[in-house]
PDB file of C-alpha atoms in Angstrom:
ATOM      1  CA  MET A   1     174.504 128.617  34.013  1.00 44.00           C
ATOM      2  CA  ALA A   2     173.144 126.072  36.127  1.00 47.00           C
ATOM      3  CA  SER A   3     169.795 127.495  35.577  1.00 49.00           C
ATOM      4  CA  GLY A   4     170.210 127.265  31.958  1.00 48.00           C
ATOM      5  CA  GLY A   5     170.850 123.240  32.635  1.00 48.00           C
ATOM      6  CA  SER A   6     167.919 122.984  34.395  1.00 51.00           C
ATOM      7  CA  TYR A   7     165.894 124.818  32.046  1.00 47.00           C
ATOM      8  CA  ILE A   8     167.199 122.413  28.974  1.00 47.00           C
ATOM      9  CA  SER A   9     165.960 119.454  31.460  1.00 49.00           C
ATOM     10  CA  SER A  10     162.681 120.705  32.286  1.00 51.00           C
ATOM     11  CA  ARG A  11     161.547 121.519  28.683  1.00 48.00           C
ATOM     12  CA  THR A  12     163.189 117.707  27.509  1.00 48.00           C
ATOM     13  CA  ARG A  13     160.454 116.184  29.780  1.00 57.00           C
ATOM     14  CA  SER A  14     157.821 116.896  27.481  1.00 57.00           C
ATOM     15  CA  THR A  15     159.448 114.016  24.992  1.00 67.00           C
ATOM     16  CA  PHE A  16     160.879 111.844  27.694  1.00 72.00           C
ATOM     17  CA  TYR A  17     158.459 109.203  27.858  1.00 77.00           C
ATOM     18  CA  THR A  18     157.932 109.233  24.302  1.00 77.00           C
ATOM     19  CA  SER A  19     161.370 108.339  23.556  1.00 76.00           C
ATOM     20  CA  LEU A  20     161.510 105.929  26.633  1.00 81.00           C
ATOM     21  CA  PHE A  21     158.618 103.767  24.911  1.00 83.00           C
ATOM     22  CA  ILE A  22     160.149 103.634  21.734  1.00 82.00           C
ATOM     23  CA  ILE A  23     163.644 102.722  23.285  1.00 83.00           C
ATOM     24  CA  SER A  24     162.000 100.001  25.105  1.00 87.00           C
ATOM     25  CA  LEU A  25     160.041  98.789  22.399  1.00 86.00           C
ATOM     26  CA  VAL A  26     162.975  98.347  20.473  1.00 84.00           C
ATOM     27  CA  MET A  27     165.265  96.665  23.203  1.00 87.00           C
ATOM     28  CA  PHE A  28     162.462  94.540  23.858  1.00 88.00           C
ATOM     29  CA  VAL A  29     162.244  93.280  20.447  1.00 85.00           C
ATOM     30  CA  LEU A  30     166.143  92.721  20.239  1.00 85.00           C
ATOM     31  CA  ALA A  31     166.182  90.877  23.622  1.00 87.00           C
ATOM     32  CA  LEU A  32     163.577  88.558  22.417  1.00 85.00           C
ATOM     33  CA  PHE A  33     165.425  87.416  19.535  1.00 83.00           C
ATOM     34  CA  ALA A  34     168.621  87.489  21.602  1.00 84.00           C
ATOM     35  CA  GLY A  35     166.592  85.143  23.818  1.00 85.00           C
ATOM     36  CA  VAL A  36     165.649  82.960  21.135  1.00 82.00           C
ATOM     37  CA  THR A  37     169.147  82.239  20.443  1.00 83.00           C
ATOM     38  CA  VAL A  38     170.162  81.653  24.111  1.00 86.00           C
ATOM     39  CA  PHE A  39     167.506  79.191  24.446  1.00 84.00           C
ATOM     40  CA  SER A  40     168.081  77.314  21.475  1.00 81.00           C
ATOM     41  CA  TYR A  41     171.341  76.895  23.049  1.00 82.00           C
ATOM     42  CA  VAL A  42     169.987  75.524  26.336  1.00 84.00           C
ATOM     43  CA  GLU A  43     167.409  73.520  24.639  1.00 82.00           C
ATOM     44  CA  LEU A  44     170.022  71.620  22.872  1.00 82.00           C
ATOM     45  CA  GLU A  45     172.532  71.102  25.651  1.00 82.00           C
ATOM     46  CA  LYS A  46     169.055  69.538  27.432  1.00 83.00           C
ATOM     47  CA  ALA A  47     168.208  67.622  24.553  1.00 82.00           C
ATOM     48  CA  GLN A  48     171.775  66.066  24.471  1.00 83.00           C
ATOM     49  CA  GLU A  49     171.711  65.307  27.796  1.00 84.00           C
ATOM     50  CA  ASP A  50     168.699  63.164  27.506  1.00 84.00           C
ATOM     51  CA  ILE A  51     169.992  60.924  24.918  1.00 85.00           C
ATOM     52  CA  VAL A  52     171.392  57.851  26.402  1.00 88.00           C
ATOM     53  CA  MET A  53     174.699  55.847  25.989  1.00 89.00           C
ATOM     54  CA  MET A  54     173.610  52.206  26.372  1.00 90.00           C
ATOM     55  CA  VAL A  55     176.206  50.002  27.732  1.00 90.00           C
ATOM     56  CA  THR A  56     175.487  46.280  27.150  1.00 89.00           C
ATOM     57  CA  LEU A  57     177.001  43.796  29.743  1.00 87.00           C
ATOM     58  CA  PRO A  58     177.310  39.957  29.434  1.00 84.00           C
ATOM     59  CA  ASP A  59     174.838  37.830  30.561  1.00 79.00           C
ATOM     60  CA  LYS A  60     176.506  36.196  33.401  1.00 80.00           C
ATOM     61  CA  ILE A  61     177.209  39.144  35.697  1.00 81.00           C
ATOM     62  CA  SER A  62     177.212  39.285  39.564  1.00 84.00           C
ATOM     63  CA  GLU A  63     175.708  41.723  41.791  1.00 86.00           C
ATOM     64  CA  GLU A  64     179.037  42.485  43.252  1.00 88.00           C
ATOM     65  CA  GLN A  65     180.281  42.995  39.681  1.00 87.00           C
ATOM     66  CA  VAL A  66     177.370  45.493  38.920  1.00 87.00           C
ATOM     67  CA  ASP A  67     177.960  47.396  42.349  1.00 89.00           C
ATOM     68  CA  THR A  68     181.761  47.962  41.391  1.00 90.00           C
ATOM     69  CA  PHE A  69     180.861  48.934  37.794  1.00 89.00           C
ATOM     70  CA  GLU A  70     178.315  51.632  39.533  1.00 89.00           C
ATOM     71  CA  GLY A  71     181.166  53.181  41.758  1.00 91.00           C
ATOM     72  CA  PHE A  72     183.075  53.447  38.636  1.00 91.00           C
ATOM     73  CA  LEU A  73     180.537  55.247  36.534  1.00 91.00           C
ATOM     74  CA  MET A  74     179.985  57.693  39.901  1.00 91.00           C
ATOM     75  CA  ASP A  75     183.471  58.606  39.906  1.00 90.00           C
ATOM     76  CA  GLN A  76     183.798  59.822  36.483  1.00 91.00           C
ATOM     77  CA  PRO A  77     183.235  63.410  35.257  1.00 92.00           C
ATOM     78  CA  PHE A  78     181.419  62.822  32.055  1.00 91.00           C
ATOM     79  CA  VAL A  79     178.270  60.828  33.741  1.00 92.00           C
ATOM     80  CA  LYS A  80     175.480  62.918  34.630  1.00 91.00           C
ATOM     81  CA  ASP A  81     173.290  60.102  35.796  1.00 91.00           C
ATOM     82  CA  PHE A  82     172.989  56.249  35.111  1.00 92.00           C
ATOM     83  CA  LYS A  83     170.425  53.388  35.447  1.00 90.00           C
ATOM     84  CA  TYR A  84     170.930  49.852  35.585  1.00 90.00           C
ATOM     85  CA  ILE A  85     168.649  47.774  33.541  1.00 87.00           C
ATOM     86  CA  SER A  86     169.014  43.759  34.470  1.00 85.00           C
ATOM     87  CA  LYS A  87     167.641  41.069  32.226  1.00 81.00           C
ATOM     88  CA  GLU A  88     164.372  40.689  33.848  1.00 79.00           C
ATOM     89  CA  ASP A  89     163.793  44.492  33.776  1.00 81.00           C
ATOM     90  CA  ALA A  90     164.697  44.642  30.011  1.00 77.00           C
ATOM     91  CA  GLY A  91     162.081  41.842  29.345  1.00 71.00           C
ATOM     92  CA  LYS A  92     159.476  43.762  31.011  1.00 77.00           C
ATOM     93  CA  LEU A  93     160.030  46.749  29.503  1.00 74.00           C
ATOM     94  CA  PHE A  94     160.266  44.873  25.988  1.00 69.00           C
ATOM     95  CA  MET A  95     157.007  43.273  26.614  1.00 68.00           C
ATOM     96  CA  GLU A  96     155.461  46.488  27.967  1.00 67.00           C
ATOM     97  CA  ASP A  97     156.595  48.037  24.688  1.00 64.00           C
ATOM     98  CA  LEU A  98     155.369  44.913  22.592  1.00 64.00           C
ATOM     99  CA  GLY A  99     152.084  44.563  24.204  1.00 55.00           C
ATOM    100  CA  GLU A 100     152.196  40.757  24.653  1.00 60.00           C
ATOM    101  CA  ASP A 101     154.475  38.153  26.252  1.00 60.00           C
ATOM    102  CA  PHE A 102     157.495  37.255  23.877  1.00 54.00           C
ATOM    103  CA  LEU A 103     159.237  34.637  26.419  1.00 55.00           C
ATOM    104  CA  LYS A 104     156.216  32.519  25.172  1.00 57.00           C
ATOM    105  CA  ILE A 105     157.588  32.556  21.548  1.00 58.00           C
ATOM    106  CA  MET A 106     161.196  32.006  22.770  1.00 56.00           C
ATOM    107  CA  ASP A 107     160.290  29.250  24.807  1.00 54.00           C
ATOM    108  CA  GLY A 108     160.892  30.967  28.239  1.00 57.00           C
ATOM    109  CA  VAL A 109     164.342  31.962  27.132  1.00 62.00           C
ATOM    110  CA  ASN A 110     165.101  35.746  27.861  1.00 62.00           C
ATOM    111  CA  PRO A 111     167.410  37.149  25.104  1.00 69.00           C
ATOM    112  CA  LEU A 112     167.584  40.484  26.230  1.00 76.00           C
ATOM    113  CA  PRO A 113     171.074  41.488  28.037  1.00 81.00           C
ATOM    114  CA  ALA A 114     171.434  43.456  31.124  1.00 85.00           C
ATOM    115  CA  SER A 115     172.821  47.169  30.677  1.00 89.00           C
ATOM    116  CA  PHE A 116     173.500  50.404  31.571  1.00 90.00           C
ATOM    117  CA  ASP A 117     171.753  53.484  30.640  1.00 91.00           C
ATOM    118  CA  ILE A 118     174.184  56.326  31.082  1.00 91.00           C
ATOM    119  CA  ARG A 119     173.479  60.039  30.261  1.00 91.00           C
ATOM    120  CA  LEU A 120     176.524  62.250  29.453  1.00 91.00           C
ATOM    121  CA  HIS A 121     177.044  65.843  30.546  1.00 89.00           C
ATOM    122  CA  SER A 122     176.817  67.687  27.638  1.00 84.00           C
ATOM    123  CA  ALA A 123     180.390  69.284  27.610  1.00 84.00           C
ATOM    124  CA  TYR A 124     181.443  65.825  26.739  1.00 87.00           C
ATOM    125  CA  ILE A 125     178.895  65.235  23.921  1.00 85.00           C
ATOM    126  CA  GLN A 126     181.766  65.629  20.873  1.00 83.00           C
ATOM    127  CA  SER A 127     183.110  63.310  18.769  1.00 81.00           C
ATOM    128  CA  ASP A 128     186.736  63.479  20.411  1.00 84.00           C
ATOM    129  CA  SER A 129     185.014  62.853  23.722  1.00 87.00           C
ATOM    130  CA  LEU A 130     183.126  60.130  23.125  1.00 87.00           C
ATOM    131  CA  ARG A 131     185.834  57.997  21.806  1.00 87.00           C
ATOM    132  CA  GLN A 132     187.934  58.677  24.833  1.00 90.00           C
ATOM    133  CA  ILE A 133     184.723  57.729  27.022  1.00 91.00           C
ATOM    134  CA  ASN A 134     184.358  54.447  24.985  1.00 90.00           C
ATOM    135  CA  LYS A 135     187.998  53.735  25.670  1.00 90.00           C
ATOM    136  CA  THR A 136     187.547  54.548  29.176  1.00 91.00           C
ATOM    137  CA  ILE A 137     184.398  52.164  29.895  1.00 90.00           C
ATOM    138  CA  LEU A 138     186.059  49.549  27.910  1.00 88.00           C
ATOM    139  CA  GLY A 139     189.586  49.849  29.798  1.00 87.00           C
ATOM    140  CA  GLN A 140     187.758  49.083  33.176  1.00 85.00           C
ATOM    141  CA  GLU A 141     188.517  45.599  34.406  1.00 82.00           C
ATOM    142  CA  PHE A 142     185.387  45.256  36.515  1.00 81.00           C
ATOM    143  CA  ILE A 143     183.436  44.000  34.017  1.00 83.00           C
ATOM    144  CA  LYS A 144     183.620  42.921  30.323  1.00 84.00           C
ATOM    145  CA  ILE A 145     181.668  44.958  28.368  1.00 86.00           C
ATOM    146  CA  GLU A 146     179.778  43.501  25.264  1.00 86.00           C
ATOM    147  CA  ASP A 147     178.889  46.416  23.169  1.00 88.00           C
ATOM    148  CA  ILE A 148     178.598  50.450  23.508  1.00 88.00           C
ATOM    149  CA  THR A 149     176.230  52.438  21.734  1.00 88.00           C
ATOM    150  CA  TYR A 150     175.372  56.048  21.132  1.00 86.00           C
ATOM    151  CA  PRO A 151     173.258  57.555  18.775  1.00 84.00           C
ATOM    152  CA  MET A 152     175.852  60.324  17.554  1.00 79.00           C
ATOM    153  CA  GLU A 153     173.817  60.936  14.148  1.00 81.00           C
ATOM    154  CA  GLU A 154     170.574  62.259  16.336  1.00 80.00           C
ATOM    155  CA  ILE A 155     172.794  64.509  18.038  1.00 80.00           C
ATOM    156  CA  LYS A 156     174.275  65.923  14.839  1.00 82.00           C
ATOM    157  CA  THR A 157     170.789  66.084  13.508  1.00 83.00           C
ATOM    158  CA  LEU A 158     169.967  67.905  16.578  1.00 80.00           C
ATOM    159  CA  ARG A 159     172.912  70.422  16.277  1.00 80.00           C
ATOM    160  CA  LYS A 160     171.965  71.282  12.723  1.00 83.00           C
ATOM    161  CA  ARG A 161     168.553  72.184  13.699  1.00 81.00           C
ATOM    162  CA  THR A 162     169.505  74.299  16.350  1.00 79.00           C
ATOM    163  CA  TRP A 163     172.043  76.045  14.155  1.00 82.00           C
ATOM    164  CA  GLU A 164     169.612  76.786  11.548  1.00 83.00           C
ATOM    165  CA  ARG A 165     167.218  78.140  14.045  1.00 79.00           C
ATOM    166  CA  THR A 166     170.090  80.024  15.548  1.00 79.00           C
ATOM    167  CA  LYS A 167     171.283  81.433  12.272  1.00 82.00           C
ATOM    168  CA  ILE A 168     167.871  82.911  11.462  1.00 82.00           C
ATOM    169  CA  ALA A 169     167.292  84.600  15.036  1.00 77.00           C
ATOM    170  CA  ILE A 170     170.643  85.861  14.978  1.00 79.00           C
ATOM    171  CA  GLY A 171     169.988  87.418  11.448  1.00 82.00           C
ATOM    172  CA  ILE A 172     166.657  88.815  12.305  1.00 81.00           C
ATOM    173  CA  GLY A 173     168.357  90.244  15.722  1.00 76.00           C
ATOM    174  CA  LEU A 174     170.988  91.797  13.721  1.00 81.00           C
ATOM    175  CA  LEU A 175     168.449  93.414  11.611  1.00 83.00           C
ATOM    176  CA  VAL A 176     166.492  94.558  14.290  1.00 78.00           C
ATOM    177  CA  ALA A 177     169.773  95.938  15.941  1.00 76.00           C
ATOM    178  CA  LEU A 178     170.367  98.274  12.825  1.00 81.00           C
ATOM    179  CA  ILE A 179     166.430  99.218  12.286  1.00 80.00           C
ATOM    180  CA  GLY A 180     166.176 100.003  16.304  1.00 74.00           C
ATOM    181  CA  PHE A 181     169.361 101.951  15.898  1.00 77.00           C
ATOM    182  CA  PHE A 182     168.246 104.087  13.337  1.00 80.00           C
ATOM    183  CA  ILE A 183     164.609 104.425  15.154  1.00 77.00           C
ATOM    184  CA  VAL A 184     166.208 105.346  18.473  1.00 74.00           C
ATOM    185  CA  ASN A 185     168.828 108.139  16.897  1.00 75.00           C
ATOM    186  CA  GLY A 186     165.679 109.751  15.099  1.00 76.00           C
ATOM    187  CA  THR A 187     163.591 109.520  18.106  1.00 73.00           C
ATOM    188  CA  VAL A 188     166.278 111.369  20.180  1.00 71.00           C
ATOM    189  CA  ARG A 189     167.106 113.815  17.179  1.00 73.00           C
ATOM    190  CA  LEU A 190     163.624 114.849  17.169  1.00 74.00           C
ATOM    191  CA  ALA A 191     163.973 115.451  20.852  1.00 69.00           C
ATOM    192  CA  VAL A 192     166.840 117.537  20.597  1.00 71.00           C
ATOM    193  CA  TYR A 193     165.218 119.580  17.354  1.00 72.00           C
ATOM    194  CA  SER A 194     162.664 120.852  19.527  1.00 71.00           C
ATOM    195  CA  LYS A 195     165.103 122.470  21.709  1.00 72.00           C
ATOM    196  CA  ARG A 196     167.500 123.870  19.055  1.00 71.00           C
ATOM    197  CA  LEU A 197     166.585 127.524  19.737  1.00 72.00           C
ATOM    198  CA  VAL A 198     167.318 126.759  23.239  1.00 75.00           C
ATOM    199  CA  ILE A 199     170.777 125.462  22.277  1.00 74.00           C
ATOM    200  CA  ARG A 200     171.627 128.604  20.023  1.00 74.00           C
ATOM    201  CA  SER A 201     170.155 131.006  23.104  1.00 77.00           C
ATOM    202  CA  MET A 202     172.946 129.116  25.283  1.00 78.00           C
ATOM    203  CA  GLN A 203     175.529 129.885  22.968  1.00 72.00           C
ATOM    204  CA  LEU A 204     174.398 133.465  22.668  1.00 76.00           C
ATOM    205  CA  ILE A 205     175.357 133.951  26.500  1.00 81.00           C
ATOM    206  CA  GLY A 206     178.456 132.309  26.311  1.00 77.00           C
ATOM    207  CA  ALA A 207     177.879 128.549  27.167  1.00 75.00           C
ATOM    208  CA  THR A 208     180.357 126.175  26.306  1.00 78.00           C
ATOM    209  CA  ASN A 209     179.529 123.308  24.094  1.00 75.00           C
ATOM    210  CA  GLY A 210     180.429 120.832  27.183  1.00 79.00           C
ATOM    211  CA  PHE A 211     178.087 122.512  29.337  1.00 83.00           C
ATOM    212  CA  ILE A 212     175.035 122.741  26.760  1.00 78.00           C
ATOM    213  CA  ARG A 213     175.827 119.287  25.817  1.00 81.00           C
ATOM    214  CA  ARG A 214     175.767 117.458  29.430  1.00 85.00           C
ATOM    215  CA  PRO A 215     171.891 117.287  30.136  1.00 83.00           C
ATOM    216  CA  PHE A 216     171.041 116.126  26.904  1.00 81.00           C
ATOM    217  CA  ILE A 217     173.367 113.444  27.095  1.00 85.00           C
ATOM    218  CA  LYS A 218     172.736 112.607  30.603  1.00 86.00           C
ATOM    219  CA  LEU A 219     168.917 112.518  29.662  1.00 82.00           C
ATOM    220  CA  GLY A 220     170.023 109.857  26.358  1.00 83.00           C
ATOM    221  CA  ILE A 221     171.981 107.683  28.922  1.00 88.00           C
ATOM    222  CA  LEU A 222     168.932 107.543  31.562  1.00 88.00           C
ATOM    223  CA  GLN A 223     166.489 106.991  28.861  1.00 85.00           C
ATOM    224  CA  GLY A 224     168.578 104.311  27.190  1.00 87.00           C
ATOM    225  CA  LEU A 225     169.273 102.598  30.944  1.00 91.00           C
ATOM    226  CA  LEU A 226     165.565 102.784  31.693  1.00 91.00           C
ATOM    227  CA  GLY A 227     164.477 101.473  28.362  1.00 89.00           C
ATOM    228  CA  ALA A 228     166.780  98.600  28.433  1.00 91.00           C
ATOM    229  CA  ILE A 229     165.818  97.682  32.139  1.00 93.00           C
ATOM    230  CA  LEU A 230     162.070  97.703  30.967  1.00 92.00           C
ATOM    231  CA  ALA A 231     162.807  95.573  28.254  1.00 91.00           C
ATOM    232  CA  CYS A 232     164.808  92.827  30.190  1.00 92.00           C
ATOM    233  CA  ILE A 233     161.613  92.796  32.777  1.00 92.00           C
ATOM    234  CA  PHE A 234     159.201  92.491  29.799  1.00 91.00           C
ATOM    235  CA  LEU A 235     161.683  89.458  28.649  1.00 89.00           C
ATOM    236  CA  LEU A 236     161.752  88.025  32.176  1.00 88.00           C
ATOM    237  CA  GLY A 237     157.817  88.262  32.153  1.00 87.00           C
ATOM    238  CA  ILE A 238     157.333  86.128  29.109  1.00 85.00           C
ATOM    239  CA  VAL A 239     160.055  83.768  30.476  1.00 83.00           C
ATOM    240  CA  PHE A 240     158.444  83.072  33.514  1.00 81.00           C
ATOM    241  CA  LEU A 241     154.894  82.765  32.248  1.00 78.00           C
ATOM    242  CA  PHE A 242     155.619  80.593  29.376  1.00 72.00           C
ATOM    243  CA  PRO A 243     156.337  77.200  32.033  1.00 66.00           C
ATOM    244  CA  ARG A 244     152.613  78.102  33.619  1.00 65.00           C
ATOM    245  CA  LEU A 245     150.814  77.899  30.565  1.00 57.00           C
ATOM    246  CA  GLU A 246     148.419  74.729  30.245  1.00 48.00           C
ATOM    247  CA  SER A 247     148.812  74.171  26.635  1.00 53.00           C
ATOM    248  CA  GLY A 248     151.492  74.856  24.574  1.00 51.00           C
ATOM    249  CA  ILE A 249     154.765  73.088  23.059  1.00 49.00           C
ATOM    250  CA  TYR A 250     156.983  75.140  25.554  1.00 50.00           C
ATOM    251  CA  SER A 251     154.683  74.733  28.479  1.00 48.00           C
ATOM    252  CA  GLN A 252     156.400  71.524  29.957  1.00 52.00           C
ATOM    253  CA  SER A 253     159.987  72.504  28.807  1.00 64.00           C
ATOM    254  CA  GLU A 254     162.871  71.760  31.122  1.00 71.00           C
ATOM    255  CA  ALA A 255     165.029  74.206  28.830  1.00 73.00           C
ATOM    256  CA  ILE A 256     162.554  77.353  29.231  1.00 75.00           C
ATOM    257  CA  LYS A 257     162.173  76.621  33.069  1.00 76.00           C
ATOM    258  CA  GLU A 258     166.170  76.633  33.726  1.00 78.00           C
ATOM    259  CA  LEU A 259     166.570  79.412  31.196  1.00 80.00           C
ATOM    260  CA  PRO A 260     166.249  82.487  33.653  1.00 81.00           C
ATOM    261  CA  PHE A 261     169.006  80.742  36.093  1.00 83.00           C
ATOM    262  CA  ARG A 262     171.572  80.083  33.543  1.00 85.00           C
ATOM    263  CA  ILE A 263     174.680  82.139  33.260  1.00 88.00           C
ATOM    264  CA  GLU A 264     174.184  82.813  29.341  1.00 86.00           C
ATOM    265  CA  PHE A 265     170.654  84.173  30.074  1.00 89.00           C
ATOM    266  CA  VAL A 266     172.154  86.479  32.781  1.00 90.00           C
ATOM    267  CA  ALA A 267     174.542  87.691  30.525  1.00 91.00           C
ATOM    268  CA  LEU A 268     172.229  88.528  27.828  1.00 90.00           C
ATOM    269  CA  LEU A 269     170.128  90.540  30.135  1.00 91.00           C
ATOM    270  CA  GLY A 270     173.584  92.778  31.149  1.00 93.00           C
ATOM    271  CA  GLY A 271     174.199  92.951  27.307  1.00 91.00           C
ATOM    272  CA  ILE A 272     171.221  94.564  26.840  1.00 91.00           C
ATOM    273  CA  ILE A 273     171.408  96.937  29.712  1.00 92.00           C
ATOM    274  CA  ILE A 274     174.722  97.962  28.366  1.00 92.00           C
ATOM    275  CA  PHE A 275     173.875  98.215  25.138  1.00 88.00           C
ATOM    276  CA  GLY A 276     170.879 100.274  25.679  1.00 88.00           C
ATOM    277  CA  THR A 277     173.088 102.402  27.795  1.00 90.00           C
ATOM    278  CA  ILE A 278     175.735 103.031  25.126  1.00 89.00           C
ATOM    279  CA  LEU A 279     172.755 103.517  22.248  1.00 85.00           C
ATOM    280  CA  GLY A 280     170.980 106.457  24.393  1.00 85.00           C
ATOM    281  CA  TRP A 281     174.575 107.926  24.887  1.00 88.00           C
ATOM    282  CA  LEU A 282     175.733 107.556  21.093  1.00 85.00           C
ATOM    283  CA  SER A 283     172.169 109.078  19.899  1.00 82.00           C
ATOM    284  CA  SER A 284     172.143 112.101  22.343  1.00 82.00           C
ATOM    285  CA  SER A 285     175.395 112.867  21.222  1.00 83.00           C
ATOM    286  CA  TRP A 286     175.152 112.833  18.144  1.00 82.00           C
ATOM    287  CA  ALA A 287     171.968 114.473  18.009  1.00 77.00           C
ATOM    288  CA  VAL A 288     173.206 117.304  20.087  1.00 79.00           C
ATOM    289  CA  ASN A 289     176.505 117.790  18.131  1.00 78.00           C
ATOM    290  CA  ARG A 290     174.176 118.153  15.033  1.00 74.00           C
ATOM    291  CA  PHE A 291     173.000 121.833  16.270  1.00 71.00           C
ATOM    292  CA  LEU A 292     176.223 123.152  18.116  1.00 71.00           C
ATOM    293  CA  ASN A 293     177.815 124.697  15.186  1.00 65.00           C
ATOM    294  CA  LYS A 294     174.948 125.455  12.995  1.00 64.00           C
ATOM    295  CA  ASP A 295     173.944 129.078  11.998  1.00 60.00           C
ATOM    296  CA  LEU A 296     170.859 130.717  13.318  1.00 53.00           C
ATOM    297  CA  ASP A 297     169.228 130.833   9.845  1.00 55.00           C
ATOM    298  CA  LYS A 298     169.492 127.167   9.478  1.00 57.00           C
ATOM    299  CA  LEU A 299     168.276 126.088  13.201  1.00 54.00           C
ATOM    300  CA  ILE A 300     164.777 128.302  12.442  1.00 53.00           C
TER     301      ILE A 300
END
């Protein structure tokens, strides 16, 4: 019996690499679209955190008040980082953008206020959270805040565009998964079909269905696992390659540089490996079961 199992395994090696290549290709395309979805999420998070909340300060403010308010901001969990811009700095920045000395027009009076530019953690960039943040900042007693501005409409536009792109990626990914399932299943079925007479011979000498099925299932699981691992390696290669390109819209993207180290991307790779293994197991099980109980005249 053991030699029969070895015989089946040796015969199936002729189609092993072909099946492995097809499985790897299908899993890579699926991983690519899943990676686009994860990248869209990370890119949205980075874009949200780059948008600034501007806290406008009164004209008369002491350095001590500024230092105290900075300490207050450091203690807040919603603050990612911040920058203090004095009246003088605001004037210089405005002149750089304007390209001329606006103080001459204003008779030397700088109308621009001092402010804090605050960047928030993405987890707090929600309507309810922003209202609470405004209340927290306005409620502190160190400085009388003149105004707080935050471009929530810009955030909503970013989210809308990201969701539209994500829906397309998910839709295509599901279609690829469905097509890939039938391709892999058909590939494994052809591999098993070529051994259909071997299956019948094993039955005639008294081998049980479980004994006959075992080497095919092991091989299917191995192909699915290796195919998924290769797909993950290819995907990682692309992710690490993009930031090193000298040109291209994603060559300088912080999101894609950070992507391989995100828990969401690691979970994606793990999911691809699990899915590939299950796909190999199911395909090989269904394919071999197809031939186990057929009559000899139907197998020829």
